[in-house]
Short mmCIF file of C-alpha atoms in Angstrom, two decimals:
data_model
loop_
_atom_site.label_atom_id
_atom_site.label_comp_id
_atom_site.label_asym_id
_atom_site.label_seq_id
_atom_site.Cartn_x
_atom_site.Cartn_y
_atom_site.Cartn_z
CA MET A 19 88.14 18.84 68.62
CA ALA A 20 91.72 20.07 68.60
CA ARG A 21 94.48 18.76 66.39
CA GLY A 22 97.71 17.28 67.72
CA GLU A 23 101.37 17.97 67.27
CA THR A 24 101.39 17.73 63.46
CA VAL A 25 99.25 20.83 63.03
CA LEU A 26 101.15 22.60 65.80
CA ARG A 27 104.43 22.09 63.96
CA LEU A 28 102.88 23.54 60.81
CA CYS A 29 101.59 26.49 62.76
CA LEU A 30 105.01 27.11 64.24
CA CYS A 31 106.28 27.62 60.70
CA LEU A 32 103.71 30.39 60.29
CA CYS A 33 104.78 31.92 63.58
CA LEU A 34 108.25 32.45 62.14
CA TRP A 35 106.78 35.36 60.18
CA LEU A 36 103.99 36.44 62.50
CA CYS A 37 105.17 38.75 65.28
CA ILE A 38 103.59 38.60 68.70
CA GLY A 39 102.58 41.87 70.34
CA GLY A 40 101.07 43.85 67.51
CA ALA A 41 104.03 44.61 65.22
CA ALA A 42 103.57 44.50 61.45
CA VAL A 43 105.27 41.51 59.88
CA ALA A 44 106.46 40.09 56.55
CA GLU A 45 107.25 41.89 53.34
CA GLU A 46 104.30 41.98 50.95
CA SER A 47 106.42 40.55 48.13
CA ILE A 48 107.30 37.53 50.24
CA LEU A 49 104.18 36.32 51.97
CA GLY A 50 101.31 38.51 50.83
CA PRO A 51 99.77 41.48 52.65
CA ARG A 52 101.37 42.58 55.88
CA LEU A 53 99.58 41.06 58.87
CA VAL A 54 99.55 42.03 62.52
CA GLN A 55 99.10 39.59 65.39
CA GLU A 56 98.41 40.43 69.01
CA ASP A 57 97.15 38.70 72.15
CA VAL A 58 94.39 40.32 74.20
CA ARG A 59 92.00 39.66 77.09
CA ILE A 60 88.30 40.15 76.38
CA PRO A 61 86.05 41.06 79.33
CA ALA A 62 82.89 38.96 79.65
CA ALA A 63 79.79 38.80 81.85
CA ASN A 64 80.18 42.40 83.04
CA GLY A 65 83.77 41.80 83.97
CA ARG A 66 83.24 38.64 86.04
CA TYR A 67 85.77 36.81 83.87
CA SER A 68 87.81 37.40 80.74
CA LEU A 69 88.71 35.41 77.64
CA ALA A 70 92.18 35.04 76.21
CA ALA A 71 92.12 35.79 72.49
CA THR A 72 94.41 36.31 69.52
CA ILE A 73 93.79 38.93 66.85
CA LEU A 74 95.20 38.52 63.35
CA ARG A 75 94.52 41.40 60.97
CA PRO A 76 95.77 43.22 57.91
CA GLU A 77 97.98 46.20 58.59
CA GLY A 78 96.11 49.47 58.19
CA GLN A 79 93.23 51.49 59.57
CA GLY A 80 90.48 49.65 57.73
CA PRO A 81 87.63 49.48 58.21
CA PHE A 82 87.87 45.73 57.63
CA GLY A 83 85.29 43.00 57.88
CA ALA A 84 85.77 40.62 60.79
CA VAL A 85 85.63 36.90 61.52
CA VAL A 86 85.18 35.47 65.01
CA LEU A 87 86.83 32.08 64.57
CA ASN A 88 85.90 29.45 67.16
CA HIS A 89 87.88 26.39 68.17
CA GLY A 90 86.70 22.83 68.79
CA THR A 91 86.53 20.86 72.02
CA PRO A 92 89.14 18.21 72.85
CA GLY A 93 87.71 15.25 74.73
CA SER A 94 90.05 15.46 77.72
CA ALA A 95 90.85 18.09 80.34
CA SER A 96 94.51 17.98 79.35
CA GLY A 97 93.58 18.57 75.72
CA ARG A 98 91.42 21.53 76.63
CA ALA A 99 94.25 22.97 78.69
CA ARG A 100 96.51 22.82 75.62
CA GLU A 101 93.99 24.54 73.33
CA SER A 102 95.57 27.49 71.54
CA ALA A 103 94.88 29.91 68.72
CA ASP A 104 98.01 28.48 67.08
CA LEU A 105 95.98 25.49 65.91
CA LEU A 106 93.81 27.69 63.67
CA ILE A 107 96.16 30.61 63.01
CA GLN A 108 97.12 29.36 59.56
CA SER A 109 93.46 29.20 58.52
CA ALA A 110 92.90 32.62 60.09
CA ALA A 111 95.63 34.04 57.85
CA VAL A 112 93.61 33.05 54.76
CA PHE A 113 90.85 35.40 55.91
CA ALA A 114 93.25 38.14 57.01
CA ARG A 115 94.88 38.20 53.56
CA ARG A 116 91.41 38.92 52.18
CA GLY A 117 90.83 41.98 54.31
CA TYR A 118 89.32 40.50 57.47
CA VAL A 119 90.22 41.01 61.10
CA VAL A 120 90.19 37.54 62.65
CA VAL A 121 89.59 37.18 66.39
CA LEU A 122 90.25 33.73 67.87
CA PRO A 123 88.81 33.56 71.42
CA LEU A 124 89.48 30.76 73.88
CA ARG A 125 86.26 29.92 75.69
CA ARG A 126 86.03 29.14 79.41
CA GLY A 127 87.93 26.02 80.36
CA PHE A 128 90.35 26.22 77.43
CA GLY A 129 94.02 27.16 77.21
CA ALA A 130 95.08 30.54 78.55
CA THR A 131 91.49 31.46 79.49
CA GLY A 132 91.35 28.65 82.02
CA GLY A 133 88.61 28.34 84.60
CA GLU A 134 85.64 26.01 84.62
CA PHE A 135 84.70 24.04 81.49
CA ALA A 136 81.40 25.85 81.10
CA GLU A 137 79.99 24.01 78.06
CA ASP A 138 80.10 20.44 79.37
CA PRO A 139 76.89 18.77 78.07
CA GLY A 140 77.03 15.93 80.58
CA THR A 141 76.98 12.23 79.78
CA CYS A 142 76.76 10.80 76.29
CA ALA A 143 73.71 8.80 77.35
CA ASN A 144 71.76 11.94 78.28
CA PRO A 145 73.52 15.06 77.02
CA ASP A 146 72.21 18.57 77.58
CA TYR A 147 73.58 20.23 74.47
CA ARG A 148 71.28 23.22 74.76
CA LYS A 149 72.74 24.19 78.13
CA GLY A 150 76.30 23.59 76.98
CA GLU A 151 75.85 25.56 73.76
CA GLN A 152 74.29 28.51 75.56
CA ALA A 153 77.34 28.74 77.83
CA ALA A 154 79.62 28.56 74.80
CA ALA A 155 77.52 31.18 72.98
CA ASP A 156 77.95 33.55 75.94
CA ASP A 157 81.69 33.52 75.34
CA VAL A 158 81.36 33.78 71.57
CA MET A 159 79.09 36.83 71.93
CA ALA A 160 81.55 38.49 74.30
CA ALA A 161 84.23 38.08 71.64
CA TYR A 162 81.80 39.18 68.90
CA GLU A 163 80.83 42.43 70.60
CA TYR A 164 84.45 43.17 71.46
CA THR A 165 85.38 42.66 67.80
CA ARG A 166 82.61 44.94 66.54
CA GLY A 167 83.95 47.68 68.79
CA LEU A 168 87.49 47.64 67.43
CA PRO A 169 88.30 50.90 65.65
CA TYR A 170 89.47 49.21 62.45
CA VAL A 171 86.44 46.87 62.11
CA ASP A 172 83.37 47.40 59.94
CA GLY A 173 80.67 46.27 62.35
CA LYS A 174 78.25 45.68 59.49
CA ARG A 175 80.41 42.97 57.91
CA MET A 176 80.78 40.28 60.55
CA ILE A 177 81.22 36.52 60.09
CA LEU A 178 80.95 33.74 62.65
CA ALA A 179 83.10 30.70 61.84
CA GLY A 180 84.46 27.65 63.56
CA GLN A 181 85.67 24.09 63.38
CA SER A 182 83.87 21.12 64.96
CA ALA A 183 82.30 22.32 68.24
CA GLY A 184 83.35 25.82 67.16
CA GLY A 185 81.22 25.47 64.04
CA MET A 186 78.33 24.22 66.12
CA VAL A 187 78.43 27.15 68.55
CA SER A 188 78.70 29.55 65.61
CA MET A 189 75.37 28.27 64.28
CA VAL A 190 73.78 28.28 67.73
CA THR A 191 74.96 31.83 68.37
CA ALA A 192 73.49 32.99 65.06
CA GLY A 193 70.17 31.35 65.91
CA THR A 194 69.83 32.41 69.54
CA ARG A 195 71.53 35.80 69.86
CA SER A 196 70.70 37.57 66.56
CA PRO A 197 74.17 39.19 66.39
CA GLU A 198 74.07 42.68 64.93
CA GLY A 199 76.03 43.08 61.69
CA LEU A 200 76.28 39.33 61.01
CA VAL A 201 76.39 38.52 57.26
CA ALA A 202 77.36 34.82 57.18
CA VAL A 203 78.25 31.71 59.20
CA LEU A 204 80.95 29.24 58.15
CA ALA A 205 80.74 25.90 59.98
CA PHE A 206 83.55 23.44 59.26
CA ALA A 207 83.02 19.83 60.42
CA ALA A 208 80.41 21.18 62.83
CA GLY A 209 78.93 18.98 65.52
CA ARG A 210 79.16 17.55 69.01
CA GLY A 211 79.62 14.12 70.53
CA GLY A 212 82.16 12.59 68.14
CA ASN A 213 84.75 10.06 69.31
CA PRO A 214 86.80 8.42 66.55
CA ASP A 215 88.49 6.03 68.98
CA PHE A 216 85.24 4.35 70.04
CA ARG A 217 82.68 5.20 67.32
CA PRO A 218 84.46 6.31 64.14
CA GLY A 219 82.17 8.61 62.20
CA VAL A 220 79.14 8.13 64.44
CA PRO A 221 78.67 10.58 67.35
CA CYS A 222 77.02 9.44 70.54
CA ALA A 223 73.95 11.67 70.35
CA VAL A 224 72.88 12.27 66.76
CA GLU A 225 69.24 13.08 67.51
CA PRO A 226 69.83 15.54 70.38
CA VAL A 227 72.14 17.56 68.13
CA ALA A 228 69.58 17.38 65.31
CA LYS A 229 66.84 18.67 67.62
CA LEU A 230 69.01 21.54 68.79
CA LEU A 231 69.83 22.56 65.21
CA GLU A 232 66.16 22.27 64.29
CA SER A 233 65.31 24.61 67.16
CA VAL A 234 67.91 27.29 66.44
CA GLY A 235 67.45 27.04 62.66
CA LYS A 236 64.07 28.75 62.99
CA ASN A 237 65.76 32.02 63.90
CA VAL A 238 68.81 32.09 61.63
CA ARG A 239 68.55 34.93 59.14
CA VAL A 240 71.96 34.86 57.40
CA PRO A 241 73.42 32.29 54.99
CA VAL A 242 75.19 29.36 56.63
CA LEU A 243 77.74 27.04 55.01
CA LEU A 244 78.07 23.56 56.53
CA HIS A 245 81.30 22.08 55.20
CA TYR A 246 82.41 18.46 55.78
CA ALA A 247 84.68 15.80 54.27
CA GLU A 248 83.57 12.26 53.39
CA ASN A 249 86.06 10.61 55.75
CA ASP A 250 85.31 12.70 58.84
CA LEU A 251 85.95 10.25 61.70
CA TYR A 252 83.85 12.31 64.11
CA PHE A 253 80.76 12.89 61.97
CA ASN A 254 80.19 10.73 58.89
CA GLY A 255 78.36 11.94 55.80
CA GLN A 256 75.05 10.39 56.78
CA THR A 257 75.11 12.17 60.14
CA SER A 258 76.22 15.56 58.86
CA ARG A 259 73.64 15.53 56.07
CA LEU A 260 70.89 14.68 58.56
CA TRP A 261 71.94 17.61 60.73
CA TYR A 262 71.98 19.93 57.73
CA GLU A 263 68.54 18.77 56.56
CA ARG A 264 66.97 19.31 59.97
CA PHE A 265 68.63 22.73 60.29
CA ALA A 266 67.53 23.82 56.81
CA ALA A 267 64.02 22.39 57.16
CA ALA A 268 63.51 24.62 60.18
CA GLY A 269 64.08 27.65 57.98
CA ALA A 270 67.82 28.34 58.14
CA PRO A 271 69.22 29.52 54.75
CA ALA A 272 71.88 26.83 54.85
CA GLU A 273 74.06 25.13 52.22
CA TYR A 274 75.83 21.79 52.57
CA VAL A 275 79.16 20.77 51.04
CA LEU A 276 80.61 17.27 51.39
CA GLN A 277 84.19 17.23 50.10
CA PRO A 278 85.98 14.07 48.96
CA ALA A 279 88.05 12.20 51.52
CA PHE A 280 90.93 14.25 52.91
CA GLY A 281 93.98 12.79 54.63
CA ARG A 282 93.53 10.24 57.37
CA ASP A 283 90.68 12.11 59.00
CA GLY A 284 88.67 14.66 57.04
CA HIS A 285 87.56 16.26 60.29
CA TYR A 286 90.67 18.43 60.08
CA ILE A 287 90.35 19.62 56.50
CA PHE A 288 89.98 23.23 57.71
CA SER A 289 93.03 23.32 59.97
CA GLU A 290 95.60 21.36 57.96
CA THR A 291 97.81 23.08 55.39
CA LEU A 292 96.65 21.22 52.29
CA GLY A 293 93.01 21.41 53.28
CA VAL A 294 92.86 24.97 51.98
CA ARG A 295 92.86 23.65 48.40
CA TYR A 296 89.41 22.18 49.13
CA TRP A 297 87.68 24.48 51.58
CA LEU A 298 88.83 27.82 50.16
CA PRO A 299 87.08 27.42 46.76
CA ALA A 300 83.91 26.36 48.58
CA VAL A 301 84.03 29.43 50.82
CA GLU A 302 84.79 31.74 47.90
CA HIS A 303 81.83 30.40 45.94
CA PHE A 304 79.52 30.65 48.95
CA LEU A 305 80.48 34.20 49.94
CA SER A 306 80.45 35.43 46.33
CA LYS A 307 76.95 34.00 45.86
CA HIS A 308 75.76 36.01 48.84
CA GLY A 309 77.56 39.23 47.95
CA VAL A 310 80.16 39.10 50.74
CA PRO A 311 83.56 40.53 49.62
CA PHE A 312 86.36 37.96 49.82
CA GLU A 313 89.29 38.83 47.55
CA ARG A 314 92.97 38.87 48.44
CA LEU A 315 94.32 42.33 49.16
CA ASP A 316 97.31 41.62 46.89
CA VAL A 317 95.27 40.16 44.05
CA GLY A 318 97.02 42.32 41.44
CA LEU A 319 100.47 40.83 41.96
CA PRO A 320 101.67 38.30 39.33
CA LEU A 321 102.52 35.71 41.97
CA VAL A 322 98.93 35.62 43.20
CA SER A 323 97.28 34.82 39.87
CA VAL A 324 97.15 31.13 38.95
CA GLU A 325 96.42 32.21 35.39
CA HIS A 326 100.09 33.19 35.04
CA VAL A 327 101.34 29.70 35.91
CA PRO A 328 102.45 27.92 32.70
CA HIS A 329 101.06 24.52 31.66
CA VAL A 330 98.55 24.32 34.51
CA ARG A 331 95.33 22.93 33.08
CA SER A 332 93.73 20.85 35.83
CA ASP A 333 91.67 22.03 38.78
CA ALA A 334 93.88 19.88 41.00
CA CYS A 335 97.01 21.85 40.07
CA ARG A 336 95.17 25.18 40.23
CA ASN A 337 93.99 24.41 43.73
CA LEU A 338 97.42 23.14 44.74
CA TYR A 339 98.90 26.47 43.64
CA ARG A 340 96.34 28.24 45.78
CA ALA A 341 97.45 26.09 48.70
CA PHE A 342 101.00 27.24 47.96
CA LEU A 343 99.90 30.88 48.13
CA GLU A 344 98.26 30.37 51.52
CA SER A 345 101.09 28.36 53.08
CA PRO A 346 103.99 29.46 55.28
CA ALA A 347 107.58 29.63 54.09
CA PRO A 348 109.75 27.86 53.23
CA ARG A 349 107.50 26.99 50.28
CA ALA A 350 107.82 26.08 46.61
CA TYR A 351 105.67 25.13 43.61
CA ALA A 352 106.85 23.19 40.53
CA VAL A 353 105.17 22.42 37.22
CA SER A 354 105.87 20.15 34.24
CA GLY A 355 105.36 20.68 30.52
CA ASP A 356 102.51 18.18 30.50
CA GLY A 357 100.59 19.96 33.26
CA ARG A 358 101.66 18.05 36.37
CA CYS A 359 102.61 19.88 39.54
CA GLY A 360 104.23 19.61 42.94
CA PHE A 361 104.16 21.65 46.14
CA ALA A 362 105.85 21.74 49.53
CA SER A 363 105.69 24.09 52.50
CA GLY A 364 107.16 24.56 55.95
CA LEU A 365 110.30 22.56 55.16
CA PRO A 366 113.89 23.76 54.54
CA ASP A 367 114.11 21.66 51.37
CA ALA A 368 110.67 22.67 50.07
CA ALA A 369 112.03 23.42 46.57
CA ASP A 370 113.57 19.97 46.17
CA ILE A 371 110.44 18.27 47.49
CA ALA A 372 108.15 20.26 45.17
CA VAL A 373 110.14 19.19 42.12
CA ARG A 374 110.24 15.59 43.34
CA GLU A 375 106.48 15.55 43.89
CA CYS A 376 105.94 16.96 40.41
CA ARG A 377 108.10 14.23 38.88
CA THR A 378 105.97 11.53 40.51
CA ASN A 379 103.34 11.69 37.73
CA ALA A 380 104.95 13.86 35.07
CA LYS A 381 106.12 12.53 31.71
CA GLU A 382 107.92 15.77 30.88
CA ALA A 383 110.55 17.67 32.87
CA CYS A 384 109.53 19.52 36.02
CA ALA A 385 110.85 22.96 36.95
CA LEU A 386 110.18 25.39 39.77
CA TYR A 387 107.65 28.12 39.10
CA ALA A 388 107.72 29.92 42.44
CA VAL A 389 109.89 29.77 45.56
CA GLY A 390 108.96 31.68 48.71
CA GLY A 391 107.39 34.87 47.38
CA GLU A 392 109.18 35.01 44.03
CA VAL A 393 108.35 33.72 40.56
CA VAL A 394 111.54 31.96 39.39
CA TRP A 395 110.24 30.42 36.17
CA MET A 396 112.37 31.02 33.08
CA PRO A 397 110.58 31.78 29.79
CA ASP A 398 111.95 28.69 28.05
CA GLY A 399 110.75 26.47 30.89
CA LYS A 400 114.05 24.60 30.90
CA GLY A 401 115.34 25.94 34.13
CA THR A 402 114.77 28.46 36.86
CA ALA A 403 116.53 31.30 38.55
CA TYR A 404 116.50 29.24 41.75
CA ALA A 405 119.98 28.28 42.87
CA GLY A 406 119.06 25.77 45.57
CA GLY A 407 118.90 25.87 49.34
CA ALA A 408 116.03 26.74 51.63
CA ALA A 409 112.94 27.99 49.86
CA GLY A 410 111.55 31.32 50.87
CA LYS A 411 114.03 32.38 53.53
#
């Protein structure tokens, strides 16, 4: 399922510092490691068609690990035509800053790829999810093999990931194609058949999806993270847990995380800016547990370490600072003497908003800690070196 204009506006902020066409972008001191973005066409089915795709990667020769990041499925033809890598590019940047090449393919029937909608499962009353997922997996594998062949990719450190239907096809691909070099699968709000307008939280075909996951789970050999939020209006907690249990019972080495409610619809926790404060710690814990490297390339810089932020004592403020680090400019983070905090991103007045948000719950004065890519905190905590204006220009 694709997100609407709100996410697109946030992604446009990121595109201010990402350059199309393969040029290196952004100073390391401002927005983390230099990243490169380029658009490509990936041949599929022995050249019978091709997939439009976007690559986001760290600058350098590598070799880097790689993530094939798969999009969801809007419910309408017009929505599928508007599908774009822009909707997940901000999340992709989180992986790229940690030394991964991220390839975001558009499957058949979506966005710039165009063509027939190959993964249509049919009617809700009698869906053929197996047929639809196999067609989707064909496209995912074309992107996967293309990615493994890139000269700067370590083909032995591959991850399949996706949101909603993209998470579902990532699991199906792992269980039906045995991709070489695969080390993990990350499935965010994974599933099929959801429609929040008619059946909030309850998809139309819970059991057919469960049976499919049970079938493919028998052949999954790498760890899989299934990540959901309590208020997912496509797949509620009861449904997602059932799917996980059937998948794991079949033999898949899967783990299930149900986050607290996020925003108006937790289905989009992975793609929205503030969602990173919840899903990133879960991914870090999961990958660390399974020995998969996942550390920022610029981890040694003072700005990147939350331990340097004064007065921060709560997990909420620690995670909010991490959201600040992963967000596009203009951005700012403020903290109070009694450990409250505030954050804003993608807005010209981000600094003012961050301080205002901090003051909402603080009993002591709030001051800016970081603006854009600079630490502006003064040692006495009574003021900052920030003189006002747009944050992070």
